[in-house]
mmCIF file of C-alpha atoms in Angstrom:
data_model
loop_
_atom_site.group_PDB
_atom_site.id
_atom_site.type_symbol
_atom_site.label_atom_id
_atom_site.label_comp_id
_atom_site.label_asym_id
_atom_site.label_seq_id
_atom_site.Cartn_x
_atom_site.Cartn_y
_atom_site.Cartn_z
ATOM 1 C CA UNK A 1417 60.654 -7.524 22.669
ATOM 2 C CA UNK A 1418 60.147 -5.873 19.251
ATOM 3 C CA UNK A 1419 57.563 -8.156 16.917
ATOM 4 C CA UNK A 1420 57.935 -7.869 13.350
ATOM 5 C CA UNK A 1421 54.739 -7.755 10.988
ATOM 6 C CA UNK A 1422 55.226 -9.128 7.483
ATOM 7 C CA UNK A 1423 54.097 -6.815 4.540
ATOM 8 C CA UNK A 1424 50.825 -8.609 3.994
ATOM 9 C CA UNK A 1425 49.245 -7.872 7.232
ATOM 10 C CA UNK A 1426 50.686 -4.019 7.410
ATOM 11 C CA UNK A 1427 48.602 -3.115 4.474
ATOM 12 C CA UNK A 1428 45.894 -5.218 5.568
ATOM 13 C CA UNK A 1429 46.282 -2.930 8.237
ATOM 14 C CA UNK A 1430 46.353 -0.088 7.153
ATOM 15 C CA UNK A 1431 43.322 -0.548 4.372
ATOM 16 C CA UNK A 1432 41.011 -1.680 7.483
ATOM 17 C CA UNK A 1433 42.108 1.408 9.307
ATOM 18 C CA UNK A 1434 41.477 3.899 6.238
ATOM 19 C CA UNK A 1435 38.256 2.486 5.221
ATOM 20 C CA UNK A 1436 37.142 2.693 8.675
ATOM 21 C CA UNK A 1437 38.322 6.753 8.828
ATOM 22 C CA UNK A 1438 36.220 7.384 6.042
ATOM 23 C CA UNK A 1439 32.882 5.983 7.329
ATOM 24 C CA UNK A 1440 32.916 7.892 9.755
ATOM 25 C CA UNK A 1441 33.849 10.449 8.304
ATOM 26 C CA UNK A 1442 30.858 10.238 6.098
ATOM 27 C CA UNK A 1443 28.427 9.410 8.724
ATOM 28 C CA UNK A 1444 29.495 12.621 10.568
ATOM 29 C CA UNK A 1445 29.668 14.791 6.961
ATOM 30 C CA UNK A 1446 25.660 13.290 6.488
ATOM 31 C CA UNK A 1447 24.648 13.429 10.855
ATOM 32 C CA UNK A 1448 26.079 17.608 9.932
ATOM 33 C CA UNK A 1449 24.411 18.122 7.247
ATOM 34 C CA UNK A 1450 20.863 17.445 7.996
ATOM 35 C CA UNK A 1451 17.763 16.532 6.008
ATOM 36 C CA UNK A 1452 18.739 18.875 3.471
ATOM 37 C CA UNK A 1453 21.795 17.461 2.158
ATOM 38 C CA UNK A 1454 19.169 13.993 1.301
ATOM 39 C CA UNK A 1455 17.345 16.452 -1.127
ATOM 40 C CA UNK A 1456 14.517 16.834 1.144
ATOM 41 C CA UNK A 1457 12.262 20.213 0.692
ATOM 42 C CA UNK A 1458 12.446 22.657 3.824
ATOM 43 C CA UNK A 1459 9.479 21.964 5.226
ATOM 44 C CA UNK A 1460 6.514 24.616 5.528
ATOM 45 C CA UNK A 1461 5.414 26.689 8.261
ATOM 46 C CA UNK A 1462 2.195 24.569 9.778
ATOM 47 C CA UNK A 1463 2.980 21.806 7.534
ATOM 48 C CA UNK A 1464 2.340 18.578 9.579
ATOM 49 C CA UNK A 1465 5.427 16.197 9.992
ATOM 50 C CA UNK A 1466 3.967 13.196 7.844
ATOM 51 C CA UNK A 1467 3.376 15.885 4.911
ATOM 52 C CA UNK A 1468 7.423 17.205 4.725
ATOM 53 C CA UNK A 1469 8.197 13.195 3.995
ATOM 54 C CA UNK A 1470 5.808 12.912 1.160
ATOM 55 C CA UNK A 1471 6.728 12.110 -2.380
ATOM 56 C CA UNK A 1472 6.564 16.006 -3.809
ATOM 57 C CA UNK A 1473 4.627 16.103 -7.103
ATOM 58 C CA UNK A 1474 2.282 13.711 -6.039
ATOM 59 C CA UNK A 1475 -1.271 15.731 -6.093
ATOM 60 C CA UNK A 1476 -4.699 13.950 -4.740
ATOM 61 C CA UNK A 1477 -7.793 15.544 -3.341
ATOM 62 C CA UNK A 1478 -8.406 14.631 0.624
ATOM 63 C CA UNK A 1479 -10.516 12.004 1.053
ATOM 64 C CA UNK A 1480 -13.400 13.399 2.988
ATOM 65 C CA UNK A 1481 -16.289 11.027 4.263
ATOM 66 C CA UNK A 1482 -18.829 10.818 1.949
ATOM 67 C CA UNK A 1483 -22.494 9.249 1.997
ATOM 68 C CA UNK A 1484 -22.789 6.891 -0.754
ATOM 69 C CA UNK A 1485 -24.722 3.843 -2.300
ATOM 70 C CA UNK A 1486 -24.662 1.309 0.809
ATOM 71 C CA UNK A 1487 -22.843 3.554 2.813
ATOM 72 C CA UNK A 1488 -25.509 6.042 4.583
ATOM 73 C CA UNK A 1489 -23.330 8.274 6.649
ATOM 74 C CA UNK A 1490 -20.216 7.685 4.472
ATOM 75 C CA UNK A 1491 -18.024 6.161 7.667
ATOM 76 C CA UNK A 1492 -16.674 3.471 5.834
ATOM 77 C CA UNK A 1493 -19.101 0.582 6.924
ATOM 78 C CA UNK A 1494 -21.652 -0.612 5.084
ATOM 79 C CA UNK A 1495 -24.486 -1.923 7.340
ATOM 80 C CA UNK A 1496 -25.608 -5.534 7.850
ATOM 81 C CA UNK A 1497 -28.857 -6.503 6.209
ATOM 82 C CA UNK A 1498 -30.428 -7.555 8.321
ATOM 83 C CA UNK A 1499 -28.267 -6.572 11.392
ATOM 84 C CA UNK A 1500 -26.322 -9.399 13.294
ATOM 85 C CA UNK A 1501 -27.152 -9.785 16.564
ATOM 86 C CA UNK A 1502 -25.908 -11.826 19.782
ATOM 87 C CA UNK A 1503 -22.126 -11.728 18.852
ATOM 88 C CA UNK A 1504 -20.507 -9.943 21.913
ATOM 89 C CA UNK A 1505 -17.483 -7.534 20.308
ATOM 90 C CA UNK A 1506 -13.647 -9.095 21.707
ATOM 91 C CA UNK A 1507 -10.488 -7.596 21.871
ATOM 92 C CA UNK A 1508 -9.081 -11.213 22.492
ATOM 93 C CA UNK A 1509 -6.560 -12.018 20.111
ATOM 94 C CA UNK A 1510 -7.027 -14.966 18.233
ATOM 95 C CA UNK A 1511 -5.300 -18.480 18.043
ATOM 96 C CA UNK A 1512 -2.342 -18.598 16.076
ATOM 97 C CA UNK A 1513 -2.866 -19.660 12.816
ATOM 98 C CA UNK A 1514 0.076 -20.774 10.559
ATOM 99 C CA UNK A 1515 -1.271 -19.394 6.953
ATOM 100 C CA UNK A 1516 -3.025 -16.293 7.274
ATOM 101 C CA UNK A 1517 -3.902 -15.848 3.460
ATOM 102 C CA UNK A 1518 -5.927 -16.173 0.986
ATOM 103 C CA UNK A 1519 -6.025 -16.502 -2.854
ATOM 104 C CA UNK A 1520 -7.774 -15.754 -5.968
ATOM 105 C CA UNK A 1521 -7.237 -16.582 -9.126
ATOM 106 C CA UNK A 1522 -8.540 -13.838 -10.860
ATOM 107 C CA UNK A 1523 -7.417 -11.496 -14.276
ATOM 108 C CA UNK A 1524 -6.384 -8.003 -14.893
ATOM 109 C CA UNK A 1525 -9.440 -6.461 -16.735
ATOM 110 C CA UNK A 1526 -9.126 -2.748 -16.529
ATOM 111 C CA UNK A 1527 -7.637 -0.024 -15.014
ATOM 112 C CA UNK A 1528 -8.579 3.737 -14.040
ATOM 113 C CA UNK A 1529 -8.309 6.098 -11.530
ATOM 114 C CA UNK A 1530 -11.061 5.563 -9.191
ATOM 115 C CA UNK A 1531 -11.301 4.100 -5.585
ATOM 116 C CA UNK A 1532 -14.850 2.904 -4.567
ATOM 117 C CA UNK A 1533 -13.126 2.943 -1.046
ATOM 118 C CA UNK A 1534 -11.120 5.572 -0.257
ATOM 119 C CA UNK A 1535 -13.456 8.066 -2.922
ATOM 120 C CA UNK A 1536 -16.568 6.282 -3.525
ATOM 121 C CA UNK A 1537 -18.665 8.239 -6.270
ATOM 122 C CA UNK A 1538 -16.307 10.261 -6.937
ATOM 123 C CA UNK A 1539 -14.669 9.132 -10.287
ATOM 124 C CA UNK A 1540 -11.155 9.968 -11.070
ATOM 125 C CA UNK A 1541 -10.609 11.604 -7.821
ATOM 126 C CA UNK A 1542 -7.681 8.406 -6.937
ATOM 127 C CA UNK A 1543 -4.405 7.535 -8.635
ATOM 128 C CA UNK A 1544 -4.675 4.917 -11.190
ATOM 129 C CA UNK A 1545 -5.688 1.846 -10.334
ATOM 130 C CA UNK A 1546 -5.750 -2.080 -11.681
ATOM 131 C CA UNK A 1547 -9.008 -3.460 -10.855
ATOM 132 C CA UNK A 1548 -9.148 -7.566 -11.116
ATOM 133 C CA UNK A 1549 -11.823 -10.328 -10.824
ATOM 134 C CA UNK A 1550 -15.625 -8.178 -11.105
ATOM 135 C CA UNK A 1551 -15.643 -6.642 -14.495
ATOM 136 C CA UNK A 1552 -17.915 -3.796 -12.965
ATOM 137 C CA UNK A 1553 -15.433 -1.820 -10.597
ATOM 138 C CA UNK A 1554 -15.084 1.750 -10.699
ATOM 139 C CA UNK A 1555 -15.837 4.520 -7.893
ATOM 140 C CA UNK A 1556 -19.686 4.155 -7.805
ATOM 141 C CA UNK A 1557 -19.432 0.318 -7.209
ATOM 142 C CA UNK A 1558 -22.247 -0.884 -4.446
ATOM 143 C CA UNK A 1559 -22.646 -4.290 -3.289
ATOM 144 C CA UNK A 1560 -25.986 -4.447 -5.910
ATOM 145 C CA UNK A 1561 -23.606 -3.131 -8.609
ATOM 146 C CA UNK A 1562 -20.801 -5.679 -7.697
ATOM 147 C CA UNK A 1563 -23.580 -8.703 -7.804
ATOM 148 C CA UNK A 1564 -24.688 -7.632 -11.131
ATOM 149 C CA UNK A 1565 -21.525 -7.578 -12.204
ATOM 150 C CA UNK A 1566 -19.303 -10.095 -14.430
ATOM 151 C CA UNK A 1567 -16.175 -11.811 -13.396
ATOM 152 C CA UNK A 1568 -13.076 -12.625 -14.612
ATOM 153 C CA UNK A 1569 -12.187 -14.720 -12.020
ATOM 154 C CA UNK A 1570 -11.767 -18.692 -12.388
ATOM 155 C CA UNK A 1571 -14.548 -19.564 -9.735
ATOM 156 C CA UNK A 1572 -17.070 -18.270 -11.316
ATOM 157 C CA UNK A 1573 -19.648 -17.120 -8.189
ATOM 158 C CA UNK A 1574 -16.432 -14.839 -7.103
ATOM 159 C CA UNK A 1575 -18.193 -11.757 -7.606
ATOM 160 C CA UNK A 1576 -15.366 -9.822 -5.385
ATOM 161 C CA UNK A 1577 -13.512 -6.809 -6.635
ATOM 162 C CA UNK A 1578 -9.875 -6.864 -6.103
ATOM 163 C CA UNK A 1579 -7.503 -3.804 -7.063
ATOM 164 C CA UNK A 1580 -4.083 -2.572 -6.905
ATOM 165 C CA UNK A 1581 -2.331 0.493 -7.560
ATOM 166 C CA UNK A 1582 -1.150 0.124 -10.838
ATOM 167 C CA UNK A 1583 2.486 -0.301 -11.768
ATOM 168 C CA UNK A 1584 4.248 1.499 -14.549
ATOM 169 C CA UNK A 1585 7.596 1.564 -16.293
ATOM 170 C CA UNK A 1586 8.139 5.239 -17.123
ATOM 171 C CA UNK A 1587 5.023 6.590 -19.034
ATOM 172 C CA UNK A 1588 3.608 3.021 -19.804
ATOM 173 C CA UNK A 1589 1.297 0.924 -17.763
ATOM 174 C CA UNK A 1590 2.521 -2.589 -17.073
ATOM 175 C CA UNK A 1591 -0.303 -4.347 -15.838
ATOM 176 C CA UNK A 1592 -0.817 -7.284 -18.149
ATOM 177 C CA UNK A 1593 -4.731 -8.295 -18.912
ATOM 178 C CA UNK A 1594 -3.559 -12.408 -19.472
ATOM 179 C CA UNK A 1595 -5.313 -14.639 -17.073
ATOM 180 C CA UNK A 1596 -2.759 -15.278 -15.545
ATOM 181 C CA UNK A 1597 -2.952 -13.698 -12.553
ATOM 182 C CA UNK A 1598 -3.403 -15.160 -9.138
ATOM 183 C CA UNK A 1599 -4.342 -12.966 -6.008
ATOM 184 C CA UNK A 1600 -2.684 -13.557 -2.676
ATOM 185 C CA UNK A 1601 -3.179 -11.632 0.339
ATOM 186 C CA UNK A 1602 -2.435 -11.687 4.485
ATOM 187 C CA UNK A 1603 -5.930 -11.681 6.521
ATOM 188 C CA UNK A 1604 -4.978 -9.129 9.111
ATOM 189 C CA UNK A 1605 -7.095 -8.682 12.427
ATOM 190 C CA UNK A 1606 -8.522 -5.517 12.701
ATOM 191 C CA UNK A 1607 -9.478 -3.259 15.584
ATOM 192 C CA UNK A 1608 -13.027 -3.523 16.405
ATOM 193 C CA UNK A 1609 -15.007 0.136 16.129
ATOM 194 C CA UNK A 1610 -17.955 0.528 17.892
#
């Protein structure tokens, strides 16, 4: 019994079949070639795996624990004053919460490259950064030097500094300074350190 196909579904056919063939064909060509056909930089002798995936270019200084303002022993956590007591540390997790967020309305009022985090007294050690809400921020900011500080925040106790790395188009910065900038983040629960 010999079925004839109309001319229609022959090249539909045939096009399917083709563009198939050359996927794979490319998907083989790319599995071949390796990392290096992707542009990616042969990676260095003792060079750790995370390091051959970074942007190349990109140059900033380790950050290295470092003592600083109300952090004594410069391990990121600024003591309680005076320390809470009789809370017993969980590893429960929570209840399920539907909107784990919150928001501040809060404007752009300067940028620079410090982190009072990641490099705290150490100024211009970070990328650039936009810094929003306390008018105070840069890399030597302290809890005293935050609640001496100005905001540009709407609610006007919102001492808090917020920052972002800051966004550019080419050469020029693109952070706007209008107040019209509203802050939303996603409370995440974090593992408990002794």
């Amino acid at each position: 019994m010999v079925t004839r196909l109309n001319r229609s579904t022959l090249v539909s056919a045939l096009v399917v079949a083709t563009a198939l063939a050359l996927v794979a064909l490319g998907l083989s060509a790319i599995a071949n070639a390796g990392p290096a056909a992707a542009g990616a930089a042969p990676k260095a002798a003792g060079e750790p795996a995370a390091a051959s995936h970074a942007m190349r270019g990109h140059k900033m200084a380790p950050a290295k624990p470092v003592a600083f303002g109300d952090d004594p022993d410069g391990d990121g956590y600024i003591p309680a004053d005076p320390p809470v007591t009789g809370v017993e540390p969980s590893d429960e997790i929570p209840p399920h919460r539907y909107f784990h967020e919150f928001q501040a309305n809060c404007s752009v009022n300067h940028t620079a490259p410090d982190d009072p985090i990641v490099y705290p007294g150490q100024a211009g050690a970070s990328h650039d950064h936009t810094f929003m809400g306390n008018d105070t921020t840069d890399a030597n900011s302290t809890t005293a030097s935050l609640s001496a500080g100005g905001t540009k925040c709407v609610a006007p106790g919102d001492r808090s500094a917020y920052w972002m790395p800051t966004s550019t188009t080419g050469t020029r910065r693109s952070a706007r300074s209008a107040p019209d900038h509203l802050l939303q983040g996603r409370s995440h629960r974090l593992p408990h350190r002794p």
